[in-house]
Coordinates of C-alpha atoms and ligand atoms in Angstrom, one line a residue:
X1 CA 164.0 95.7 32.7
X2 CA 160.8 93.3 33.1
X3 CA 159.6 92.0 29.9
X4 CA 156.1 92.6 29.5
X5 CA 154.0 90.4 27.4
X6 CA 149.7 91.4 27.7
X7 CA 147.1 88.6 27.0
X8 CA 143.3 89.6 26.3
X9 CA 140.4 88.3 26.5
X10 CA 136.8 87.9 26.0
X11 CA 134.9 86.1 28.3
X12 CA 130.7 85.3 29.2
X13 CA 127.8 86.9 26.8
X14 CA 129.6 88.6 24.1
X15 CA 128.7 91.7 23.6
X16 CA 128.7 94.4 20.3
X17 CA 132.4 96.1 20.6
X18 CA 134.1 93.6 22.0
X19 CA 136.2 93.6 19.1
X20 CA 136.7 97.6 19.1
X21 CA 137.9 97.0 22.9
X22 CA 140.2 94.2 21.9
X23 CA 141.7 96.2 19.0
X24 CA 142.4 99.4 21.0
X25 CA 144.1 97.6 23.9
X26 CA 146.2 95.4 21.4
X27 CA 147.6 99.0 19.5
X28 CA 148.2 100.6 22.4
X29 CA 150.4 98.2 23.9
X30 CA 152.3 97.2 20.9
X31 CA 153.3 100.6 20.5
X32 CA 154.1 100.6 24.1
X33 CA 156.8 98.1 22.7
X34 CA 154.6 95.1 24.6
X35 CA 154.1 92.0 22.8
X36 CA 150.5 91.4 22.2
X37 CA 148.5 87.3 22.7
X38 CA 144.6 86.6 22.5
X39 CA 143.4 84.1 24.4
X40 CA 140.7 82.0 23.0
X41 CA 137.4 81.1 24.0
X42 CA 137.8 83.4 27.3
X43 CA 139.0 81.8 30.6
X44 CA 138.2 77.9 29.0
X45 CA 141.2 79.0 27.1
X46 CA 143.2 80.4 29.9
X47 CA 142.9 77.1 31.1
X48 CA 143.8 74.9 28.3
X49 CA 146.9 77.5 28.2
X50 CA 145.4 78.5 23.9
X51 CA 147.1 81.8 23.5
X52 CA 147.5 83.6 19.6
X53 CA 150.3 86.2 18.9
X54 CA 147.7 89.4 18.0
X55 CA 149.6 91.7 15.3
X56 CA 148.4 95.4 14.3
X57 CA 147.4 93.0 11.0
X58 CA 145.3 91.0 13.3
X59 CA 143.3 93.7 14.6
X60 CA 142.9 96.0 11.5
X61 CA 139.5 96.0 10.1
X62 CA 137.6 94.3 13.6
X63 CA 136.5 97.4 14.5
X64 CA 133.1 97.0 12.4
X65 CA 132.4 93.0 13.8
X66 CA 129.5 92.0 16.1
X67 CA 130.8 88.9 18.4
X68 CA 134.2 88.7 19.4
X69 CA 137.5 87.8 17.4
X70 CA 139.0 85.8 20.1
X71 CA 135.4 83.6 21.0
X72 CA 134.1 83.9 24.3
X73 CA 132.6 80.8 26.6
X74 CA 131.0 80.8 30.2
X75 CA 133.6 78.4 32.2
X76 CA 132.7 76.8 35.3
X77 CA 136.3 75.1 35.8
X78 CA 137.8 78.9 36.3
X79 CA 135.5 78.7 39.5
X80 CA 138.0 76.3 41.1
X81 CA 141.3 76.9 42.6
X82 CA 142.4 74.1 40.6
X83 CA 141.3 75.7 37.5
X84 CA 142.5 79.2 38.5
X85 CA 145.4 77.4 39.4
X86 CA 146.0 76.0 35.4
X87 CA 145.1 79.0 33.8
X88 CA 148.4 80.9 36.0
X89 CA 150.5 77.9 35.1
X90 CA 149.9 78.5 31.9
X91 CA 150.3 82.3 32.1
X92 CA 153.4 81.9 33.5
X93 CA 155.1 79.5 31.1
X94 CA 154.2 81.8 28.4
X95 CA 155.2 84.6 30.2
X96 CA 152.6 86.9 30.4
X97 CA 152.3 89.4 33.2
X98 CA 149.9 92.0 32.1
X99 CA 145.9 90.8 31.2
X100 CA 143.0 92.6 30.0
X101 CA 139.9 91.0 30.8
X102 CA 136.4 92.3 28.6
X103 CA 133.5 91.0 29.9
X104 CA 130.6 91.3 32.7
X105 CA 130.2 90.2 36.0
X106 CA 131.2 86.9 35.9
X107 CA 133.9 87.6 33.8
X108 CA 135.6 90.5 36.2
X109 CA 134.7 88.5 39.4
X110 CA 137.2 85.7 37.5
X111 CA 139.7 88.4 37.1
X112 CA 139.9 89.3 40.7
X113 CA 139.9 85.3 41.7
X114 CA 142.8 84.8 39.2
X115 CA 145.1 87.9 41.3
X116 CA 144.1 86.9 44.6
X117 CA 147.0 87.8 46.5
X118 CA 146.8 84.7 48.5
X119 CA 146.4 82.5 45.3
X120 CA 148.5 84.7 43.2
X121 CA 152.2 84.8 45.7
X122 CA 155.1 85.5 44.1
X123 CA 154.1 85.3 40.6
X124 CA 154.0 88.6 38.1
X125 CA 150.4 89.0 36.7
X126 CA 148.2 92.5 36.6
X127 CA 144.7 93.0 35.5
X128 CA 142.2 95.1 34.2
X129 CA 138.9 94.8 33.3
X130 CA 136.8 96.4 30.4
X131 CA 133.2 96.4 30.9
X132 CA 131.4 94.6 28.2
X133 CA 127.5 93.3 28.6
X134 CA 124.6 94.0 26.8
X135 CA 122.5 94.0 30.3
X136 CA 124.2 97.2 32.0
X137 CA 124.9 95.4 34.6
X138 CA 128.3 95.7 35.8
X139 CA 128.7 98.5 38.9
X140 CA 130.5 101.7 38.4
X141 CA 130.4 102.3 35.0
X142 CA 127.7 104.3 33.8
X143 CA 127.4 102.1 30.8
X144 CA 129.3 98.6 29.3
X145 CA 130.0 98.0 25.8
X146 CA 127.3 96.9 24.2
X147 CA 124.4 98.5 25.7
X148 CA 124.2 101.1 23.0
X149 CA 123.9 98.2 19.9
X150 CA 121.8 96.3 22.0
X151 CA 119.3 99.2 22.8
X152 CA 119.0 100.5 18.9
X153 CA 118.3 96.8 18.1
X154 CA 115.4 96.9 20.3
X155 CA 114.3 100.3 19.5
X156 CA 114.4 99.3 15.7
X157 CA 112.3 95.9 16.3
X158 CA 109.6 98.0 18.6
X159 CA 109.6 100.4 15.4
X160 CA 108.9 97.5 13.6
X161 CA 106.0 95.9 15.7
X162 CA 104.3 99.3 16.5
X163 CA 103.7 99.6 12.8
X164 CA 101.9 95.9 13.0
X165 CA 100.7 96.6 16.0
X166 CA 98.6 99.7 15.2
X167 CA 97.9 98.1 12.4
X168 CA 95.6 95.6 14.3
X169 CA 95.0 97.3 16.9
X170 CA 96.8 94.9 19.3
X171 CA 98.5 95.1 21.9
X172 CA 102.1 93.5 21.8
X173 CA 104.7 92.3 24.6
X174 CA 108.3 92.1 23.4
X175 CA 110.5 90.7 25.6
X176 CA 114.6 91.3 25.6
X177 CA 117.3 89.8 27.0
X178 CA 118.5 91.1 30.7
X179 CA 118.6 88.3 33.1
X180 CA 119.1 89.8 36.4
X181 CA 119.0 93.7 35.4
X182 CA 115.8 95.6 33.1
X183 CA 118.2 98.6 32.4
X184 CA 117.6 97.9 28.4
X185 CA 113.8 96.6 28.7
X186 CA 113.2 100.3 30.5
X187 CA 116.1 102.6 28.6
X188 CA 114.8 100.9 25.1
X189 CA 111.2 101.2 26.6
X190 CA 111.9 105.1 26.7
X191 CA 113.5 104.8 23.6
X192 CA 110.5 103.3 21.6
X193 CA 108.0 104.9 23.2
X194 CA 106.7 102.1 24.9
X195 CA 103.2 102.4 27.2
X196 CA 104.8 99.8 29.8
X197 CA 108.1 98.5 31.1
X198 CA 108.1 95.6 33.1
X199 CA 111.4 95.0 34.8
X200 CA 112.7 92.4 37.6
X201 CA 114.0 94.9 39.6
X202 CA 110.1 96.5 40.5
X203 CA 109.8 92.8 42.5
X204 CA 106.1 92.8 41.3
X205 CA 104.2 90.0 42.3
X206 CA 102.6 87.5 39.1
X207 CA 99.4 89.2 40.1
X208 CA 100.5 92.5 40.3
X209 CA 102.4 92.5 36.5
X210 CA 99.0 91.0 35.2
X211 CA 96.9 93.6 36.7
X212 CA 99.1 96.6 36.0
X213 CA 99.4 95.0 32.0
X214 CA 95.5 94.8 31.9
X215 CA 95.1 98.3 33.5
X216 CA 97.9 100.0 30.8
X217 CA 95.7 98.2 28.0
X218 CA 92.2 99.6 29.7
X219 CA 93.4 103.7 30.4
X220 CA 94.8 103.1 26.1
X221 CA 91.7 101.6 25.0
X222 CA 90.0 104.8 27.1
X223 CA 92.4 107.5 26.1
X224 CA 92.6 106.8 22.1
X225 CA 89.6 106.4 19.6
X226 CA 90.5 104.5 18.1
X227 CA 92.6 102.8 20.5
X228 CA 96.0 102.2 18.2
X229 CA 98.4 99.9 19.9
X230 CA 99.6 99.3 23.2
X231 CA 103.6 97.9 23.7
X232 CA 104.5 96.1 26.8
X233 CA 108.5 95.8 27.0
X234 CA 109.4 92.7 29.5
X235 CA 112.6 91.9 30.8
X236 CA 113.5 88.3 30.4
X237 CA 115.5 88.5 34.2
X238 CA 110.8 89.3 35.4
X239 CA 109.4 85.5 36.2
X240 CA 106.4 84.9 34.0
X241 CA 106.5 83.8 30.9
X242 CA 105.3 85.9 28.1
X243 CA 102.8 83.0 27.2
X244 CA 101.4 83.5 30.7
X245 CA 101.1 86.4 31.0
X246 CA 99.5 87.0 27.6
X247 CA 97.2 83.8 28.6
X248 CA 96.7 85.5 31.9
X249 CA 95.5 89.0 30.7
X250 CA 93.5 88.1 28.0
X251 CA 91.2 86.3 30.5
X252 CA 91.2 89.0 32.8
X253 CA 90.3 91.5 30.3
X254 CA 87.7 88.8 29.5
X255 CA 86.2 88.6 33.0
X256 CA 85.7 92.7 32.7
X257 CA 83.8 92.0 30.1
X258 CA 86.1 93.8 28.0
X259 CA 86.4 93.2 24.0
X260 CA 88.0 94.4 20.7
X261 CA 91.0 96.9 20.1
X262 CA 94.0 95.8 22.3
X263 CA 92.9 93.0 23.6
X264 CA 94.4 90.5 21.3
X265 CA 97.7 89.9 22.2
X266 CA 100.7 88.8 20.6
X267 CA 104.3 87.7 21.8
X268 CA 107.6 88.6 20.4
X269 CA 110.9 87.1 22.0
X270 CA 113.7 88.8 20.8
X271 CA 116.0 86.7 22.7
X272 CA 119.9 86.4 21.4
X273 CA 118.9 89.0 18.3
X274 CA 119.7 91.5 20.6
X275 CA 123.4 90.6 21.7
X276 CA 124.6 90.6 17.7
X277 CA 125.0 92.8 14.8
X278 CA 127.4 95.8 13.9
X279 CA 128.3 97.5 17.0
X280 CA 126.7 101.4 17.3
X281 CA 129.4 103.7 16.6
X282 CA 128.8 104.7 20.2
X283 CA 130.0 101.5 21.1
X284 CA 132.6 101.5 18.9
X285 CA 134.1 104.9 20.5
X286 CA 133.2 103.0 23.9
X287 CA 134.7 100.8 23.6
X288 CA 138.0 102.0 21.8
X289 CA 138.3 104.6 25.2
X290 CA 137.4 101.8 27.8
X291 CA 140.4 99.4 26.5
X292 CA 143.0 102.5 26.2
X293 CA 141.7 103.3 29.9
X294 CA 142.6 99.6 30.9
X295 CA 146.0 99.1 28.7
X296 CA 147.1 102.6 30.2
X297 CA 146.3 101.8 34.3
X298 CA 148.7 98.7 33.1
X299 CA 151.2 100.1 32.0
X300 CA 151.0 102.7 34.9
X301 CA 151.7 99.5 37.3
X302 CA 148.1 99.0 38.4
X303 CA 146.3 95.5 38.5
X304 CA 142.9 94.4 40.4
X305 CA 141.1 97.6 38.6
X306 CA 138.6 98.1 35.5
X307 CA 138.5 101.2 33.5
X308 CA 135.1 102.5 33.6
X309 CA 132.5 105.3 31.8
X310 CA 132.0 107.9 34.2
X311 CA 129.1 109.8 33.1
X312 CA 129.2 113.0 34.9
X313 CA 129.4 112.1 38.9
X314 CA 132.6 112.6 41.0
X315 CA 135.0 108.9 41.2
X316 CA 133.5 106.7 43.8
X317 CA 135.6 105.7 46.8
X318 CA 138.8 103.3 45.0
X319 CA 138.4 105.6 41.9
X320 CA 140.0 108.0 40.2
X321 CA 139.6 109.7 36.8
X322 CA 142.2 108.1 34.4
X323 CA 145.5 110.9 33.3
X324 CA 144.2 109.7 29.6
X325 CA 140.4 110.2 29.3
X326 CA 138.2 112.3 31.5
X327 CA 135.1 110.8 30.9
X328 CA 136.7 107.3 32.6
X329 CA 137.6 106.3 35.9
X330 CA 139.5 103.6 36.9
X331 CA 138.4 101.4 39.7
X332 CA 139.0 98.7 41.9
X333 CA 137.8 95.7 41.2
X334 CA 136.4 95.1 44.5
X335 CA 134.4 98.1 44.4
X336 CA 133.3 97.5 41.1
X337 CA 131.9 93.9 42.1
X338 CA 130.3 95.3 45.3
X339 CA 128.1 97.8 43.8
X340 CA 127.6 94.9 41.2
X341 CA 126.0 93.0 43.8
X342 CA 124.2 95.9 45.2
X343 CA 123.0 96.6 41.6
X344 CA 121.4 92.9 42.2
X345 CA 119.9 92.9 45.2
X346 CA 118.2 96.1 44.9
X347 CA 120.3 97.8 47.6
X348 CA 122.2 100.4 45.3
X349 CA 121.0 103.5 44.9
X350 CA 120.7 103.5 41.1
X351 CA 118.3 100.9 41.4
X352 CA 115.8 103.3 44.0
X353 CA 116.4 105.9 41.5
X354 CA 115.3 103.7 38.2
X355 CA 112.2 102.0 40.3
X356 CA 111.3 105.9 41.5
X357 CA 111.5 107.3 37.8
X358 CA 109.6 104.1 36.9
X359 CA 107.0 104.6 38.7
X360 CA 106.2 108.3 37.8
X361 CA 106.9 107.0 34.5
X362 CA 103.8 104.6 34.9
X363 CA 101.8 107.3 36.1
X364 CA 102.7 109.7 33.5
X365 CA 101.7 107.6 30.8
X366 CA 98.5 105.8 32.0
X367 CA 97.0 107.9 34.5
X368 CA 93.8 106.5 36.5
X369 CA 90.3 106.5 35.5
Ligands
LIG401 O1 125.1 88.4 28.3 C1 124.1 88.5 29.3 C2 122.9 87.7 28.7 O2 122.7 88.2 27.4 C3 121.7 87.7 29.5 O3 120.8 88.8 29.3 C4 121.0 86.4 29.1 O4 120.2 85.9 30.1 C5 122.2 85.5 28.9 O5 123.3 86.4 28.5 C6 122.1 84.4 27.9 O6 123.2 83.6 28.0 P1 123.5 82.5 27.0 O7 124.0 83.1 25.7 O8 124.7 81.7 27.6 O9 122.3 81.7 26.8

């Protein structure tokens, strides 16, 4: 009978669960009578072959941690054959054949590089993937670990502002991590009640975010006397600075001739706040389902796949729902990193959907004069 031995790891922007993740996969496939490694410091550790024997002791209690046990690192060297090429070397001489990858985009599109038929030949080694980035921006999966943490964090700070905000009267614009996806600026913008999300994926102009800022501040200073606060959430992935466009939209307001409530501005950048702290216990559960998902498609033989949170569509084609957990699919990774890229440029149909709802959104909440 083969000998199985299963590696995880954590690799790119941690992400709130990661540890749950790493904890369910590791008891599941110890009690599948597999032998258990982490790898530290994701694929920079693959690489330098740094591998740690992960006991039920090891993983007891991680539940509860922000961050990740095993560290994480973003690796340009895995990008290379030659690198790829190290990190199965070293696989192989400590004889591991079955890997669980947690991480986002960058991290899964290493995990289908690393079993490239072609690069892989004759050697033993299957994959999964557990989805795990604060932006939401992996394809397929209706949400990653750590969206839900990231999100209340958010919510919580905008609480927070809106009571200094009113305050004052001023209007404030927070800005939150997200790169290349807004999904947290808008669904934390719902959350906290927020008058405008600004999101890359809109592809608004610098003159068109300014203008559509100054005309959410004008309909609140018209609609409320007296006007109490106005919040602007900004993804980081949209291409103005928040000093700009604060700069920027006082002076307009200032050329309308326009003065007093809301029109002092002030900045907050919550920047890496938002990837930390104790995981929600949704992520938690998330998480804990997501890595049984991936341990299970192993131990069922498959490889190239991620486990996935399905939300309440029918599997995708190179789906299907997992025998353990109906709320999860798992899918290949291919089609996971094509609607990925979709998801980035602008082409996938969850995108139309979130700038449609958007818009109305916009609408809704400051209609025109
Ligand atoms: O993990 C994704 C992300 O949080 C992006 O939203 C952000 O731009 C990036 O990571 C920051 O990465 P780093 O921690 O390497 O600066």
């Amino acid at each position: 009978m083969e000998k199985r031995r299963l590696a995880i790891l954590t690799s790119g922007g941690d992400a709130p669960g990661m540890n749950a993740a790493i904890r369910s996969a590791a008891l599941l496939a110890l009690s599948h009578g597999l032998e258990v490694l982490g790898v530290r410091q994701g694929y920079v550790g693959l690489i330098a072959g740094d591998f740690v024997p992960l006991s039920r002791a090891d993983v007891t209690g991680i539940v509860r941690d922000g961050g990740t046990l095993l560290g994480s690192a973003r690796c340009l060297e895995f990008q290379t054959v030659a690198g790829r090429n190290a990190a199965r070397a070293r696989l192989a001489e400590a004889g591991i054949t079955d890997l669980v990858v947690i991480g986002g985009n960058g991290s899964l599109t290493g995990a289908r590089a690393l079993t490239a038929p072609e690069e892989l030949g004759e050697q033993v080694l299957r994959v999964a993937g557990v989805p795990a980035s604060i932006d939401n921006d992996v394809g397929l999966s209706g949400l990653s670990i750590g969206v839900d943490t990231a999100m209340n964090t958010i919510v919580d700070a905008c609480d927070k502002i809106a009571d200094t905000a009113s305050a004052h009267g001023r209007t404030f614009i927070v800005e939150v991590m997200g790169r290349d996806c807004g999904y947290l600026a808008m669904s934390a913008g719902v959350a906290a009640g927020a008058d405008l999300v600004l999101f890359p994926e809109a592809g608004r102009s610098e003159e068109e975010i300014v203008e559509v800022v100054v005309s959410t501040i004008s309909s609140a200073r018209r609609r409320a006397s007296p006007p109490k606060r106005v919040l602007v959430l900004k993804a980081e992935g949209v291409r103005i600075s928040p000093e700009r466009l604060k700069t920027s939209v006082e002076e307009r307001l200032a050329a309308l001739g326009q003065t007093g409530a809301l029109v002092e501005t002030r900045i907050t950048v919550l920047g890496h706040i938002v990837r930390g702290g104790r995981p929600s216990a949704f992520d938690r559960v998330l998480a804990g389902r997501l890595g049984f998902v991936a341990v299970h498609a192993l131990l069922a033989g498959e490889s190239r796949v991620m486990a996935a949170w399905a939300g309440a569509s029918a599997p995708p084609p190179g789906a299907h729902l997992s025998p353990g957990d109906p709320h999860c699919w798992v899918v290949t990774l291919d089609a996971v990193l094509a609607e990925t890229q979709r998801l980035l440029d602008g082409t996938s149909p969850v995108v139309r959907w979130r700038n449609r709802v958007f818009a109305e959104i916009e609408g809704v909440l400051n209609p025109p004069a």
